[in-house]
Tab-separated table of C-alpha atoms in Angstrom:
chain	number	residue	atom	x	y	z
A	422	MET	CA	-17.231	-17.926	-20.316
A	423	ALA	CA	-19.840	-15.631	-18.147
A	424	LYS	CA	-18.415	-14.979	-14.096
A	425	SER	CA	-20.360	-16.518	-11.208
A	426	LYS	CA	-20.960	-14.112	-9.302
A	427	SER	CA	-21.179	-16.056	-6.453
A	428	ARG	CA	-17.096	-15.463	-5.836
A	429	ASP	CA	-17.702	-11.603	-5.971
A	430	ILE	CA	-16.047	-9.501	-3.801
A	431	VAL	CA	-14.757	-6.152	-2.512
A	432	LEU	CA	-11.124	-5.742	-1.315
A	433	ALA	CA	-9.269	-3.938	1.548
A	434	LEU	CA	-5.865	-3.059	1.225
A	435	GLY	CA	-3.724	-2.176	3.759
A	436	GLY	CA	-1.134	0.412	4.574
A	437	GLY	CA	2.709	-0.647	5.152
A	438	ALA	CA	5.264	1.364	1.892
A	439	ALA	CA	6.483	-1.171	0.563
A	440	ARG	CA	5.178	-4.606	1.945
A	441	GLY	CA	2.876	-3.395	0.049
A	442	ILE	CA	3.708	-4.843	-2.982
A	443	ALA	CA	2.886	-8.176	-1.393
A	444	HIS	CA	-0.970	-7.487	-2.118
A	445	ILE	CA	0.298	-8.490	-5.830
A	446	GLY	CA	0.904	-11.900	-4.707
A	447	VAL	CA	-2.918	-11.971	-3.153
A	448	ILE	CA	-4.796	-10.254	-5.859
A	449	ARG	CA	-3.370	-13.234	-8.222
A	450	GLU	CA	-3.977	-15.848	-6.145
A	451	LEU	CA	-7.538	-14.734	-5.835
A	452	GLU	CA	-7.791	-14.685	-9.468
A	453	LYS	CA	-6.598	-18.680	-9.908
A	454	ALA	CA	-9.181	-19.456	-6.810
A	455	GLY	CA	-11.566	-17.861	-9.675
A	456	VAL	CA	-12.328	-14.660	-7.430
A	457	ASN	CA	-14.286	-11.374	-9.395
A	458	VAL	CA	-12.799	-8.715	-7.559
A	459	ARG	CA	-15.749	-6.245	-7.877
A	460	ALA	CA	-14.327	-3.470	-6.057
A	461	VAL	CA	-11.480	-2.314	-4.500
A	462	SER	CA	-10.063	-0.080	-1.816
A	463	GLY	CA	-6.660	0.950	0.001
A	464	THR	CA	-4.593	3.177	2.231
A	465	SER	CA	-1.023	4.573	1.301
A	466	ILE	CA	0.783	1.555	-0.481
A	467	GLY	CA	-2.552	-0.355	-0.487
A	468	SER	CA	-4.241	2.794	-2.635
A	469	VAL	CA	-1.960	2.835	-5.251
A	470	VAL	CA	-1.559	-0.901	-5.977
A	471	GLY	CA	-5.765	-0.854	-5.758
A	472	ALA	CA	-5.352	2.158	-8.039
A	473	VAL	CA	-3.393	-0.041	-9.856
A	474	TYR	CA	-5.807	-2.713	-10.497
A	475	ALA	CA	-8.651	-0.668	-10.978
A	476	ALA	CA	-6.915	0.541	-13.920
A	477	GLY	CA	-6.210	-2.470	-15.636
A	478	GLU	CA	-2.823	-2.448	-15.137
A	479	LEU	CA	-1.335	-4.483	-12.983
A	480	ASP	CA	0.761	-7.074	-15.474
A	481	ALA	CA	3.262	-4.159	-16.817
A	482	TYR	CA	3.386	-2.722	-12.914
A	483	GLU	CA	4.200	-5.947	-11.699
A	484	ALA	CA	6.987	-6.207	-14.669
A	485	TRP	CA	8.056	-2.761	-13.675
A	486	MET	CA	8.256	-3.367	-9.931
A	487	ARG	CA	10.414	-6.576	-10.905
A	488	GLU	CA	12.974	-5.305	-12.937
A	489	LEU	CA	12.838	-2.016	-9.877
A	490	GLU	CA	16.547	-1.766	-8.137
A	491	TRP	CA	17.597	0.148	-5.306
A	492	LYS	CA	19.204	3.202	-7.472
A	493	GLY	CA	16.025	2.843	-9.602
A	494	VAL	CA	14.357	3.713	-5.445
A	495	VAL	CA	16.761	5.985	-4.207
A	496	LYS	CA	15.868	7.763	-8.245
A	497	MET	CA	12.034	8.429	-7.422
A	498	LEU	CA	12.777	10.314	-3.607
A	499	ASP	CA	12.590	13.963	-4.954
A	500	PRO	CA	13.806	15.905	-1.403
A	501	VAL	CA	12.473	19.092	-1.141
A	502	LEU	CA	14.570	22.175	1.430
A	503	ILE	CA	11.839	23.790	2.873
A	504	GLY	CA	8.301	22.738	3.446
A	505	ALA	CA	5.956	19.984	5.957
A	506	GLY	CA	7.592	17.096	4.188
A	507	LEU	CA	11.193	15.356	3.854
A	508	LEU	CA	9.275	14.862	0.150
A	509	GLY	CA	7.656	16.074	-2.544
A	510	GLY	CA	6.397	13.087	-4.038
A	511	ASP	CA	6.873	14.611	-7.456
A	512	ARG	CA	8.761	11.678	-9.123
A	513	LEU	CA	6.271	9.038	-8.343
A	514	GLU	CA	3.406	10.564	-9.059
A	515	LYS	CA	4.841	11.069	-12.535
A	516	MET	CA	6.131	7.012	-12.247
A	517	LEU	CA	2.614	6.532	-11.027
A	518	ALA	CA	1.090	8.253	-14.014
A	519	ARG	CA	2.028	5.140	-16.425
A	520	PHE	CA	0.260	2.840	-14.522
A	521	GLY	CA	-2.943	4.831	-15.086
A	522	GLY	CA	-2.581	7.586	-12.826
A	523	GLU	CA	-3.707	10.021	-14.819
A	524	MET	CA	-7.261	8.830	-15.583
A	525	ASN	CA	-10.340	9.817	-13.634
A	526	ILE	CA	-11.429	7.280	-11.168
A	527	SER	CA	-14.799	7.612	-12.894
A	528	GLU	CA	-12.769	5.592	-15.708
A	529	PHE	CA	-11.494	2.707	-13.739
A	530	ASP	CA	-12.641	-0.998	-14.277
A	531	ILE	CA	-14.431	-1.529	-11.212
A	532	PRO	CA	-15.251	1.149	-7.776
A	533	TYR	CA	-12.528	2.309	-6.042
A	534	CYS	CA	-11.659	4.350	-3.393
A	535	ALA	CA	-8.829	5.447	-1.822
A	536	VAL	CA	-8.258	6.761	2.624
A	537	ALA	CA	-6.415	9.885	3.352
A	538	ALA	CA	-6.495	10.744	6.634
A	539	ASP	CA	-7.566	14.564	7.895
A	540	LEU	CA	-3.980	16.330	9.222
A	541	GLU	CA	-6.518	18.493	11.689
A	542	THR	CA	-9.090	16.525	12.782
A	543	GLY	CA	-7.267	12.751	12.212
A	544	SER	CA	-10.848	11.438	10.920
A	545	GLU	CA	-10.764	8.963	7.344
A	546	VAL	CA	-10.959	10.556	4.610
A	547	HIS	CA	-12.902	8.355	1.618
A	548	ILE	CA	-11.740	9.854	-2.640
A	549	THR	CA	-13.451	8.619	-4.934
A	550	THR	CA	-13.632	10.962	-7.556
A	551	GLY	CA	-11.386	13.065	-9.716
A	552	ARG	CA	-7.524	12.100	-10.906
A	553	ALA	CA	-6.253	8.741	-9.534
A	554	ASN	CA	-3.092	10.606	-9.025
A	555	ASP	CA	-4.463	13.165	-6.581
A	556	ALA	CA	-6.428	10.567	-4.604
A	557	MET	CA	-2.983	7.808	-4.394
A	558	ARG	CA	-0.635	11.257	-3.237
A	559	ALA	CA	-3.020	11.934	-0.533
A	560	SER	CA	-3.026	8.883	0.352
A	561	PHE	CA	0.589	7.998	0.811
A	562	ALA	CA	1.383	11.032	2.433
A	563	ILE	CA	3.416	9.975	5.555
A	564	PRO	CA	3.346	12.584	8.005
A	565	GLY	CA	7.289	13.984	8.112
A	566	LEU	CA	7.993	12.341	4.747
A	567	PHE	CA	5.822	13.223	2.140
A	568	THR	CA	4.502	16.374	2.503
A	569	PRO	CA	0.681	16.810	2.746
A	570	VAL	CA	-2.079	17.333	0.300
A	571	ARG	CA	-4.717	20.124	0.271
A	572	ARG	CA	-8.014	19.048	-1.585
A	573	LYS	CA	-11.827	20.858	-0.724
A	574	ASN	CA	-10.253	23.022	2.656
A	575	ARG	CA	-8.518	20.059	4.228
A	576	TRP	CA	-4.806	19.218	4.466
A	577	LEU	CA	-4.935	15.066	3.855
A	578	VAL	CA	-2.137	12.778	4.965
A	579	ASP	CA	-1.207	8.911	5.197
A	580	GLY	CA	-3.939	7.336	5.526
A	581	GLY	CA	-2.479	4.738	7.789
A	582	VAL	CA	-3.152	7.534	10.238
A	583	ALA	CA	-7.183	6.936	11.010
A	584	CYS	CA	-6.982	3.449	9.395
A	585	PRO	CA	-4.211	0.832	8.035
A	586	VAL	CA	-6.921	-1.202	6.683
A	587	PRO	CA	-9.488	0.052	4.811
A	588	VAL	CA	-12.415	-2.209	6.031
A	589	THR	CA	-15.519	0.538	6.273
A	590	ALA	CA	-14.300	1.984	3.342
A	591	ALA	CA	-14.086	-1.420	1.112
A	592	ARG	CA	-18.004	-1.831	2.692
A	593	LYS	CA	-19.163	1.022	1.341
A	594	LEU	CA	-18.653	0.871	-2.120
A	595	ILE	CA	-20.958	-2.279	-2.500
A	596	ALA	CA	-22.601	-2.625	0.761
A	597	ASP	CA	-23.927	-6.467	-0.071
A	598	LEU	CA	-20.325	-8.791	-0.930
A	599	PRO	CA	-17.503	-9.761	1.962
A	600	VAL	CA	-14.905	-7.818	2.219
A	601	VAL	CA	-11.554	-9.721	1.627
A	602	ALA	CA	-8.853	-7.756	3.858
A	603	VAL	CA	-4.889	-8.062	3.364
A	604	ASN	CA	-3.175	-5.916	6.245
A	605	VAL	CA	0.690	-6.101	5.792
A	606	ASN	CA	1.563	-5.099	9.040
A	607	SER	CA	0.993	-7.986	11.128
A	608	MET	CA	4.298	-7.997	12.339
A	609	ARG	CA	3.935	-12.216	12.226
A	610	GLY	CA	7.018	-13.049	11.696
A	611	PRO	CA	9.539	-13.034	8.678
A	612	MET	CA	9.052	-15.053	5.439
A	613	THR	CA	10.818	-18.228	5.080
A	614	ASP	CA	12.954	-17.285	2.343
A	615	GLY	CA	15.577	-15.477	4.174
A	616	ASP	CA	17.832	-15.355	0.821
A	617	THR	CA	14.496	-12.988	-0.475
A	618	ILE	CA	13.832	-10.583	1.525
A	619	VAL	CA	16.770	-9.479	4.287
A	620	ASP	CA	14.975	-9.656	8.400
A	621	ASP	CA	18.781	-8.688	9.903
A	622	ALA	CA	18.480	-4.860	11.023
A	623	SER	CA	22.202	-5.108	10.808
A	624	GLU	CA	22.144	-5.522	6.905
A	625	ARG	CA	18.997	-3.498	6.650
A	626	ASP	CA	21.011	-0.588	7.119
A	627	ILE	CA	24.042	-1.327	4.644
A	628	ASP	CA	24.526	1.930	2.715
A	629	PRO	CA	22.262	1.850	-0.589
A	630	PRO	CA	24.498	3.484	-3.697
A	631	VAL	CA	23.290	6.858	-3.972
A	632	PRO	CA	23.296	8.751	-7.413
A	633	SER	CA	25.726	12.070	-6.756
A	634	ALA	CA	25.285	15.207	-8.623
A	635	GLY	CA	27.188	14.471	-11.340
A	636	ASP	CA	24.921	11.708	-12.757
A	637	GLU	CA	22.196	14.462	-13.368
A	638	GLY	CA	24.940	16.790	-15.100
A	639	SER	CA	24.241	20.130	-13.620
A	640	GLY	CA	26.130	19.958	-10.111
A	641	SER	CA	24.597	22.904	-8.724
A	642	PHE	CA	23.969	24.078	-5.235
A	643	PHE	CA	20.453	22.634	-5.218
A	644	ASP	CA	21.751	19.142	-6.591
A	645	HIS	CA	24.458	19.038	-3.884
A	646	ALA	CA	21.872	20.124	-1.089
A	647	ARG	CA	19.249	17.204	-2.484
A	648	ASP	CA	21.783	14.617	-2.656
A	649	ALA	CA	22.992	15.170	0.486
A	650	LEU	CA	19.731	15.053	1.938
A	651	ILE	CA	18.709	11.647	0.429
A	652	ARG	CA	21.804	10.532	2.212
A	653	ARG	CA	20.425	11.383	5.070
A	654	ILE	CA	17.529	9.654	5.084
A	655	THR	CA	19.033	6.632	3.444
A	656	ARG	CA	22.533	6.014	5.595
A	657	LYS	CA	23.267	5.134	8.925
A	658	GLN	CA	24.992	7.435	11.193
A	659	SER	CA	27.642	6.345	13.795
A	660	GLY	CA	26.615	2.457	14.398
A	661	SER	CA	22.239	4.706	14.924
A	662	PRO	CA	19.287	3.406	12.552
A	663	ARG	CA	19.212	5.020	9.520
A	664	LEU	CA	16.577	7.230	8.834
A	665	LEU	CA	14.542	5.331	7.305
A	666	SER	CA	14.855	2.156	9.555
A	667	SER	CA	14.341	4.296	12.218
A	668	LEU	CA	10.296	5.608	11.184
A	669	SER	CA	10.207	2.848	8.973
A	670	ASP	CA	10.095	0.507	11.921
A	671	SER	CA	8.345	3.037	13.783
A	672	LEU	CA	5.520	3.030	11.589
A	673	ALA	CA	5.296	-0.656	11.395
A	674	HIS	CA	4.890	-1.463	14.984
A	675	LEU	CA	1.731	1.926	15.032
A	676	GLU	CA	-0.085	0.501	12.607
A	677	HIS	CA	0.488	-3.038	13.494
A	678	ARG	CA	-1.401	-1.857	16.949
A	679	LEU	CA	-3.569	0.449	15.654
A	680	THR	CA	-4.442	-2.704	13.296
A	681	LYS	CA	-5.351	-4.441	16.234
A	682	PHE	CA	-7.878	-2.301	17.231
A	683	GLN	CA	-9.258	-1.274	14.220
A	684	LEU	CA	-10.221	-5.360	12.961
A	685	ALA	CA	-11.603	-6.078	15.809
A	686	ALA	CA	-14.054	-3.124	15.826
A	687	ASP	CA	-14.972	-3.808	12.030
A	688	GLN	CA	-14.366	-6.943	10.891
A	689	PRO	CA	-13.888	-7.861	7.866
A	690	ASP	CA	-15.460	-11.383	5.941
A	691	LEU	CA	-11.712	-12.984	5.116
A	692	LEU	CA	-8.139	-11.072	6.486
A	693	ILE	CA	-5.168	-11.807	4.999
A	694	GLU	CA	-1.655	-11.526	6.516
A	695	PRO	CA	1.780	-11.879	4.568
A	696	LYS	CA	4.607	-12.774	7.239
A	697	LEU	CA	6.819	-9.824	5.846
A	698	GLY	CA	9.312	-9.768	9.118
A	699	SER	CA	11.408	-6.126	8.613
A	700	VAL	CA	10.638	-5.296	5.313
A	701	GLY	CA	11.932	-1.559	5.018
A	702	LEU	CA	9.733	1.433	4.611
A	703	PHE	CA	11.475	1.481	0.743
A	704	ASP	CA	12.010	-2.302	0.300
A	705	PHE	CA	10.353	-1.449	-3.301
A	706	TYR	CA	13.421	-3.661	-4.905
A	707	LYS	CA	12.989	-6.610	-2.881
A	708	ALA	CA	9.482	-7.315	-5.091
A	709	ASP	CA	9.781	-11.037	-6.131
A	710	GLY	CA	9.665	-12.436	-2.146
A	711	LEU	CA	7.880	-9.518	-1.128
A	712	ILE	CA	4.790	-10.904	-3.783
A	713	GLU	CA	6.071	-14.371	-3.765
A	714	GLU	CA	5.138	-14.128	-0.094
A	715	GLY	CA	1.510	-12.356	-0.601
A	716	ALA	CA	0.829	-14.426	-2.950
A	717	ARG	CA	1.522	-17.658	-0.235
A	718	ALA	CA	-0.119	-16.198	2.402
A	719	ALA	CA	-3.167	-15.887	-0.395
A	720	SER	CA	-2.665	-19.517	-1.420
A	721	GLU	CA	-2.503	-21.095	2.785
A	722	ILE	CA	-5.884	-18.761	3.099
A	723	ILE	CA	-7.312	-20.902	-0.242
A	724	GLU	CA	-6.237	-24.376	0.959
A	725	SER	CA	-7.568	-23.987	4.460
A	726	GLY	CA	-11.577	-23.482	2.995
A	727	ALA	CA	-11.586	-19.527	4.757
A	728	LEU	CA	-12.347	-18.249	1.788
A	729	ASP	CA	-15.052	-20.557	0.093
A	730	LYS	CA	-16.670	-19.841	3.675
A	731	ALA	CA	-16.369	-16.232	3.257
A	732	LEU	CA	-18.023	-16.538	0.112
A	733	LYS	CA	-20.356	-19.265	1.318
A	734	LYS	CA	-21.455	-16.500	3.972
A	735	GLY	CA	-21.437	-13.564	0.942
A	736	ARG	CA	-24.242	-15.149	-1.261
A	737	LEU	CA	-26.619	-15.050	2.467
A	738	LEU	CA	-25.858	-11.007	2.933
A	739	PRO	CA	-28.077	-9.426	0.488
A	740	LYS	CA	-31.482	-11.438	2.066
A	741	LEU	CA	-30.255	-10.547	5.637
A	742	PRO	CA	-32.323	-7.082	6.935
A	743	GLU	CA	-29.979	-4.293	6.707
A	744	TRP	CA	-29.317	-3.875	10.972
A	745	LEU	CA	-28.339	-7.371	10.638
A	746	ARG	CA	-25.757	-7.343	7.600
A	747	GLY	CA	-23.557	-4.922	10.450
A	748	LEU	CA	-24.191	-7.627	12.226
A	749	ARG	CA	-21.333	-9.569	10.349
């Protein structure tokens, strides 16, 4: 049976590190509602979920995320002793290669855009060509944490610096369709299932298990240096917030405030905001709860009738003069 074009949309998936795993739940609920995602733009983790979806690998990626434990998250970190960031990102690239990262964006099932930021000017950079892994890597290069990426004579960093929720990029992909945006940094409070996602800062700072150099077998100086850096990143010291939670909370607050101004200036046709409380930067091992909260937030919007209203508005867009479409 042919899909109804009257339910076509463009997705704009915002940044937020582990919070962005909630995007998966949002997509699942939209699919259940018969929505056709015709294109997707993404910032940071939104670029990752967007690329995996556009590559047709969301089922495999979701299954892998649901099995991920904290120790698995730590093993994906690759500290660098010298450079403009604490982490290199190579291990993440290798992981993403299994879920469409090695594909060229032109091979994706639908149009796709990853949003990064120009380190020199702070301007928004839209990446719609080239290898998917390169686009994602630039989009999630959190300043100070991941090393910047060189592309076309520019150093690029995390797109959240310029555009936490990529509404403008989404509209450029297909101008005549309604944009459904997902903001995972709304700071609207913790989700109701406290057993799944912890909203207690003290509990988030419990020392996690960290692999030792012996786990890798070599025990070289560089192994020990790497492990020492991982411990510094992940463990609290003298009762103070650990580096990751401090950086995570600061980024979440910064992006939350920037997003408020951005969305006021460029409003999507529909906005979905999961309640993710104090989910940390690398809390990817909480995927079950994150996905469930994304699904809950999307379901609430759908049941309210807001989605049908946005779709109805979208059907009118092609009939309006171009200058008037921009006023939506």
